[in-house]
Each structure stands twice: as structure tokens, then as C-alpha cells.
CSV table of C-alpha atoms and ligand atoms in Angstrom, one decimal:
chain,number,residue,atom,x,y,z
A,1,UNK,CA,-0.3,0.1,-0.3
A,2,UNK,CA,3.0,2.5,0.7
A,3,UNK,CA,4.0,1.1,-2.5
A,4,UNK,CA,0.8,3.0,-4.2
A,5,UNK,CA,0.1,5.4,-1.9
A,6,UNK,CA,4.1,7.1,-2.7
A,7,UNK,CA,3.8,10.3,-5.2
A,8,UNK,CA,6.8,9.9,-6.2
A,9,UNK,CA,7.4,6.4,-6.6
A,10,UNK,CA,10.3,6.6,-3.6
A,11,UNK,CA,9.8,3.6,-1.4
A,12,UNK,CA,11.5,0.3,-3.3
A,13,UNK,CA,12.2,-3.0,-2.1
A,14,UNK,CA,14.2,-6.3,-2.4
A,15,UNK,CA,12.0,-8.2,-2.6
A,16,UNK,CA,9.3,-8.5,-5.7
A,17,UNK,CA,6.1,-6.9,-4.9
A,18,UNK,CA,2.8,-7.6,-5.7
A,19,UNK,CA,1.7,-3.9,-6.7
A,20,UNK,CA,-2.0,-5.3,-7.2
A,21,UNK,CA,-2.4,-6.1,-3.1
A,22,UNK,CA,-1.2,-2.3,-2.8
A,23,UNK,CA,-3.4,-1.5,-5.1
A,24,UNK,CA,-6.4,-3.7,-4.7
A,25,UNK,CA,-6.3,-1.7,-1.3
A,26,UNK,CA,-7.3,1.4,-2.0
A,27,UNK,CA,-9.6,3.2,-1.1
A,28,UNK,CA,-9.1,2.0,1.9
A,29,UNK,CA,-11.8,1.5,4.5
A,30,UNK,CA,-11.6,4.2,7.7
A,31,UNK,CA,-14.6,4.2,9.4
A,32,UNK,CA,-18.2,3.7,8.8
A,33,UNK,CA,-18.9,4.7,4.7
A,34,UNK,CA,-15.3,7.3,4.9
A,35,UNK,CA,-12.5,5.6,2.9
A,36,UNK,CA,-8.7,7.2,1.9
A,37,UNK,CA,-8.2,6.9,-1.8
A,38,UNK,CA,-4.1,6.5,-1.6
A,39,UNK,CA,-2.8,7.3,-4.1
A,40,UNK,CA,-2.0,10.5,-3.0
A,41,UNK,CA,-0.5,12.9,-6.0
A,42,UNK,CA,3.0,14.6,-6.5
A,43,UNK,CA,1.9,18.0,-7.0
A,44,UNK,CA,-0.5,18.2,-4.3
A,45,UNK,CA,2.5,17.9,-2.7
A,46,UNK,CA,1.7,13.9,-1.3
A,47,UNK,CA,-1.6,14.9,0.6
A,48,UNK,CA,-3.8,12.7,1.6
A,49,UNK,CA,-7.4,12.3,0.2
A,50,UNK,CA,-9.8,10.9,1.4
A,51,UNK,CA,-14.1,9.1,0.0
A,52,UNK,CA,-17.1,9.0,1.3
A,53,UNK,CA,-19.4,7.0,0.1
A,54,UNK,CA,-22.9,7.5,0.4
A,55,UNK,CA,-25.8,6.7,-2.5
A,56,UNK,CA,-27.3,9.5,-3.9
A,57,UNK,CA,-31.0,9.8,-2.1
A,58,UNK,CA,-28.1,11.0,0.8
A,59,UNK,CA,-26.5,13.4,-1.3
A,60,UNK,CA,-24.2,11.3,-3.5
A,61,UNK,CA,-20.2,11.0,-3.2
A,62,UNK,CA,-18.0,12.8,-1.8
A,63,UNK,CA,-13.9,13.2,-2.9
A,64,UNK,CA,-12.0,15.6,-0.3
A,65,UNK,CA,-8.9,16.5,-1.9
A,66,UNK,CA,-7.0,14.9,-4.7
A,67,UNK,CA,-5.7,12.1,-5.4
A,68,UNK,CA,-3.9,11.0,-8.3
A,69,UNK,CA,-6.3,10.4,-11.4
A,70,UNK,CA,-4.7,7.0,-11.7
A,71,UNK,CA,-6.6,4.3,-14.1
A,72,UNK,CA,-7.3,1.5,-11.3
A,73,UNK,CA,-8.5,3.7,-8.3
A,74,UNK,CA,-10.8,6.1,-10.7
A,75,UNK,CA,-12.5,2.6,-12.3
A,76,UNK,CA,-12.9,1.5,-7.9
A,77,UNK,CA,-14.4,4.8,-7.3
A,78,UNK,CA,-16.7,4.3,-10.7
A,79,UNK,CA,-18.2,0.7,-9.5
A,80,UNK,CA,-19.6,2.7,-5.9
A,81,UNK,CA,-21.0,5.5,-7.6
A,82,UNK,CA,-18.7,7.5,-9.1
A,83,UNK,CA,-18.3,11.0,-7.4
A,84,UNK,CA,-20.8,13.6,-7.7
A,85,UNK,CA,-18.9,16.3,-5.2
A,86,UNK,CA,-15.5,17.2,-5.1
A,87,UNK,CA,-14.9,19.2,-1.9
A,88,UNK,CA,-11.0,20.9,-2.2
A,89,UNK,CA,-9.8,21.7,0.9
A,90,UNK,CA,-7.0,24.7,-0.2
A,91,UNK,CA,-5.3,25.2,-3.1
A,92,UNK,CA,-1.8,23.4,-2.5
A,93,UNK,CA,-4.2,19.8,-2.9
A,94,UNK,CA,-6.0,20.4,-5.7
A,95,UNK,CA,-3.6,17.8,-8.2
A,96,UNK,CA,-5.7,16.3,-10.9
A,97,UNK,CA,-9.5,18.3,-9.6
A,98,UNK,CA,-9.8,18.7,-13.3
A,99,UNK,CA,-9.7,15.4,-15.0
A,100,UNK,CA,-11.9,14.3,-11.7
A,101,UNK,CA,-14.8,16.9,-13.0
A,102,UNK,CA,-14.1,15.8,-16.4
A,103,UNK,CA,-14.9,11.8,-16.4
A,104,UNK,CA,-17.4,12.4,-13.1
A,105,UNK,CA,-19.2,15.2,-13.5
A,106,UNK,CA,-19.2,16.2,-10.2
A,107,UNK,CA,-19.8,19.4,-8.8
A,108,UNK,CA,-15.6,21.4,-7.3
A,109,UNK,CA,-16.1,23.0,-4.9
A,110,UNK,CA,-13.6,25.6,-3.2
A,111,UNK,CA,-13.3,29.1,-1.5
A,112,UNK,CA,-13.3,32.7,-3.5
A,113,UNK,CA,-9.7,33.8,-1.5
A,114,UNK,CA,-8.2,30.5,-2.7
A,115,UNK,CA,-8.5,31.1,-6.0
A,116,UNK,CA,-11.6,28.9,-6.7
A,117,UNK,CA,-12.8,31.4,-9.7
A,118,UNK,CA,-9.5,30.5,-11.7
A,119,UNK,CA,-9.6,27.0,-11.3
A,120,UNK,CA,-12.8,26.6,-13.0
A,121,UNK,CA,-14.5,25.4,-9.7
A,122,UNK,CA,-18.7,24.7,-10.3
A,123,UNK,CA,-19.5,26.2,-6.6
A,124,UNK,CA,-17.3,29.3,-5.0
A,125,UNK,CA,-17.6,29.6,-1.3
A,126,UNK,CA,-17.0,33.7,-0.3
A,127,UNK,CA,-16.6,34.8,3.6
A,128,UNK,CA,-16.2,32.8,6.1
A,129,UNK,CA,-19.4,31.8,7.5
A,130,UNK,CA,-19.6,28.3,8.4
A,131,UNK,CA,-21.5,26.7,5.3
A,132,UNK,CA,-24.9,23.9,5.3
A,133,UNK,CA,-23.4,21.4,2.1
A,134,UNK,CA,-26.6,19.4,2.4
A,135,UNK,CA,-28.0,18.3,5.6
A,136,UNK,CA,-25.0,15.9,6.5
A,137,UNK,CA,-22.0,18.4,5.0
A,138,UNK,CA,-20.9,21.9,6.0
A,139,UNK,CA,-17.9,23.5,4.9
A,140,UNK,CA,-15.7,25.9,7.5
A,141,UNK,CA,-13.9,28.7,6.4
A,142,UNK,CA,-10.3,28.3,8.1
A,143,UNK,CA,-7.8,31.2,6.9
A,144,UNK,CA,-4.5,30.4,8.3
A,145,UNK,CA,-2.7,28.0,6.3
A,146,UNK,CA,-3.5,29.9,3.3
A,147,UNK,CA,-6.7,32.4,2.8
A,148,UNK,CA,-9.0,30.6,1.1
A,149,UNK,CA,-8.3,26.9,3.6
A,150,UNK,CA,-11.7,25.7,4.5
A,151,UNK,CA,-12.7,22.5,6.2
A,152,UNK,CA,-15.4,20.2,6.0
A,153,UNK,CA,-17.4,18.8,8.0
A,154,UNK,CA,-19.9,15.1,8.0
A,155,UNK,CA,-22.3,13.7,10.2
A,156,UNK,CA,-20.5,15.5,13.1
A,157,UNK,CA,-18.6,13.0,12.9
A,158,UNK,CA,-16.0,13.1,10.6
A,159,UNK,CA,-13.3,16.2,10.3
A,160,UNK,CA,-12.1,17.0,6.8
A,161,UNK,CA,-8.6,19.3,7.6
A,162,UNK,CA,-6.5,19.4,4.5
A,163,UNK,CA,-3.8,21.1,6.1
A,164,UNK,CA,-5.3,22.8,9.3
A,165,UNK,CA,-5.1,20.3,12.1
A,166,UNK,CA,-3.5,17.6,12.3
A,167,UNK,CA,-2.3,14.7,15.0
A,168,UNK,CA,1.1,14.7,16.1
A,169,UNK,CA,2.3,11.0,17.2
A,170,UNK,CA,5.2,12.8,18.5
A,171,UNK,CA,3.8,15.5,20.8
A,172,UNK,CA,0.9,12.9,21.1
A,173,UNK,CA,-0.6,16.4,21.0
A,174,UNK,CA,-3.3,17.9,17.5
A,175,UNK,CA,-1.7,20.7,16.2
A,176,UNK,CA,-1.0,22.5,13.4
A,177,UNK,CA,1.9,23.4,11.2
A,178,UNK,CA,3.5,26.2,12.0
A,179,UNK,CA,6.5,26.4,9.2
A,180,UNK,CA,3.6,25.5,6.8
A,181,UNK,CA,1.8,28.9,7.4
A,182,UNK,CA,1.7,30.2,4.9
A,183,UNK,CA,-1.3,32.9,5.0
A,184,UNK,CA,-1.2,33.9,9.1
A,185,UNK,CA,-1.0,32.4,12.1
A,186,UNK,CA,-2.8,34.4,14.0
A,187,UNK,CA,-5.6,33.5,11.5
A,188,UNK,CA,-5.1,30.2,11.6
A,189,UNK,CA,-5.6,30.5,15.9
A,190,UNK,CA,-8.7,31.9,15.4
A,191,UNK,CA,-10.5,29.7,12.4
A,192,UNK,CA,-8.7,26.9,15.1
A,193,UNK,CA,-10.9,28.5,18.0
A,194,UNK,CA,-14.3,28.3,15.7
A,195,UNK,CA,-13.9,25.0,15.1
A,196,UNK,CA,-14.8,24.2,19.0
A,197,UNK,CA,-18.0,25.4,18.0
A,198,UNK,CA,-18.7,21.8,16.5
A,199,UNK,CA,-18.7,18.3,17.4
A,200,UNK,CA,-16.7,15.6,16.0
A,201,UNK,CA,-15.0,11.9,16.8
A,202,UNK,CA,-12.5,11.9,13.5
A,203,UNK,CA,-10.0,14.3,12.2
A,204,UNK,CA,-8.4,13.3,8.8
A,205,UNK,CA,-6.0,16.2,7.6
A,206,UNK,CA,-3.4,15.6,4.7
A,207,UNK,CA,0.0,15.7,6.1
A,208,UNK,CA,0.2,14.6,9.9
A,209,UNK,CA,-1.7,11.4,11.3
A,210,UNK,CA,-5.1,10.9,11.6
A,211,UNK,CA,-6.5,10.7,14.8
A,212,UNK,CA,-9.8,9.4,16.2
A,213,UNK,CA,-11.2,10.7,19.8
A,214,UNK,CA,-14.7,10.7,21.6
A,215,UNK,CA,-15.9,14.3,21.5
A,216,UNK,CA,-14.9,15.6,24.6
A,217,UNK,CA,-11.6,14.6,24.2
A,218,UNK,CA,-11.5,16.0,20.6
A,219,UNK,CA,-12.3,18.9,22.6
A,220,UNK,CA,-10.3,19.4,24.9
A,221,UNK,CA,-6.9,17.9,22.9
A,222,UNK,CA,-8.5,21.2,20.1
A,223,UNK,CA,-7.6,22.8,23.5
A,224,UNK,CA,-4.8,22.7,24.4
A,225,UNK,CA,-3.6,23.4,20.8
A,226,UNK,CA,-5.3,25.8,20.4
A,227,UNK,CA,-3.3,26.8,23.8
A,228,UNK,CA,0.0,25.9,22.0
A,229,UNK,CA,-0.8,27.3,18.9
A,230,UNK,CA,-0.4,31.0,21.2
A,231,UNK,CA,2.8,30.1,22.6
A,232,UNK,CA,4.2,29.8,19.0
B,1,FE2,FE1,-0.9,23.2,2.4
């Protein structure tokens, strides 16, 4: 799976490996109907992307950020119903968005301040207010890492956090990336405070580690993260 997920094909092994074992493992189920896509794109700096699989009646499938447009992955996504919505957290992680949009005729959602209009996305979000995309999906603008970064909250359970928030296995805490903050650390800290208004159990980032915990513990970890951010 690592051989397939690596964006630059940099992982080698002395033994011969049948790549199909890895290829067939993606998208990898995480919890409920949420999957990790693998096939990370070099043009998205190797960021992870995710897939929510839902019936069309429930809003259809959602692809969060862009994996490589690899035929094996595209076929698997097509087999589970394609992509209805492509949510782009921010401008760094758009990779093959045009090819996914052309193949699946999906609606791409992105924030105006990260160049959504220039990229030709179908739905452009502006301002700082959270927006309900459908009853289960909330787009929350969280400026900081970039001006137009957004996170996506699914069913008050899964937070797709892009490069805004991640888990650090070294610090054993939620973190933001101080040295990869391209716009404003103060803004990002304020944006982090906005997330205290929401319940979630999963943080699913572009980089760093996934984290799963009870909503109350998650909120405490988020508070600790905010205090830590104020010292940086
Ligand atoms: Fe980024």
C-alpha cells in the first residue's frame, strides 16, 4: 500500500512485490462509509485524499481533495458510484481536480480566496461563515494556512482538515503546521477556535496523522492545541 500511495514512487524493496495487492487495497475503509484514497499526488505535495460513499438520495459520493488520476483508482471510484461533489480544502491540494471533474461531472467546491474562480470550480464559497452544503456536510472557512482554506465536517463526526489541523504522533497532540503556514498564524489560531463550536470524532488531515477520539476528548485536545498555538 505504501508503494502505491507514495506520490513520487520513492519506496523500494529488495523483494519483488505484486503491486496489485496494494492497488486493490484502495480506497481503504477507515470508518462507516469513509475511505482513504491512497494514490497520493506529487502535485498535491503528497497530501492524503478521502472518499465518502453515499447513495445519491443521501447526496452522493464526496471526494475530498485530489488523489492521482490513476486508472485503477478511478475505476474503483466509478464502481461505487463515481463522484458527485469534490471538496477542495485549499489551493495546494487540487492536483488532478480537472480530470476528476471531467470524468465524473462532479461539482467542485472551493473558497474564493484560494483562487476557486481561476480554477474553474463549479461552486465558489466566499466569506467566513460556515455553509451547509447538504444536511450532512458543513464547509467551514478556516483562513490561516492559506487565505481560503476550508475544512469539511461530515455528520458531526468526521472533520476533513486539509492542512489546517492534524495529529502529531511525536507530541501526541493535535497540531497545526507552524513552518508551513503560508498566510497568517494569528488567523489560523482564530480559525482553530471556531472549531470548538463543533462536535467531531475524527480528524482526517492532508498531512500528519489521523486522529480518532470521543468528541469531548477531541474538544479538549483542540483547546490544548489552541493554547500551544498561542505560544508559537
Ligand atoms: Fe497546504
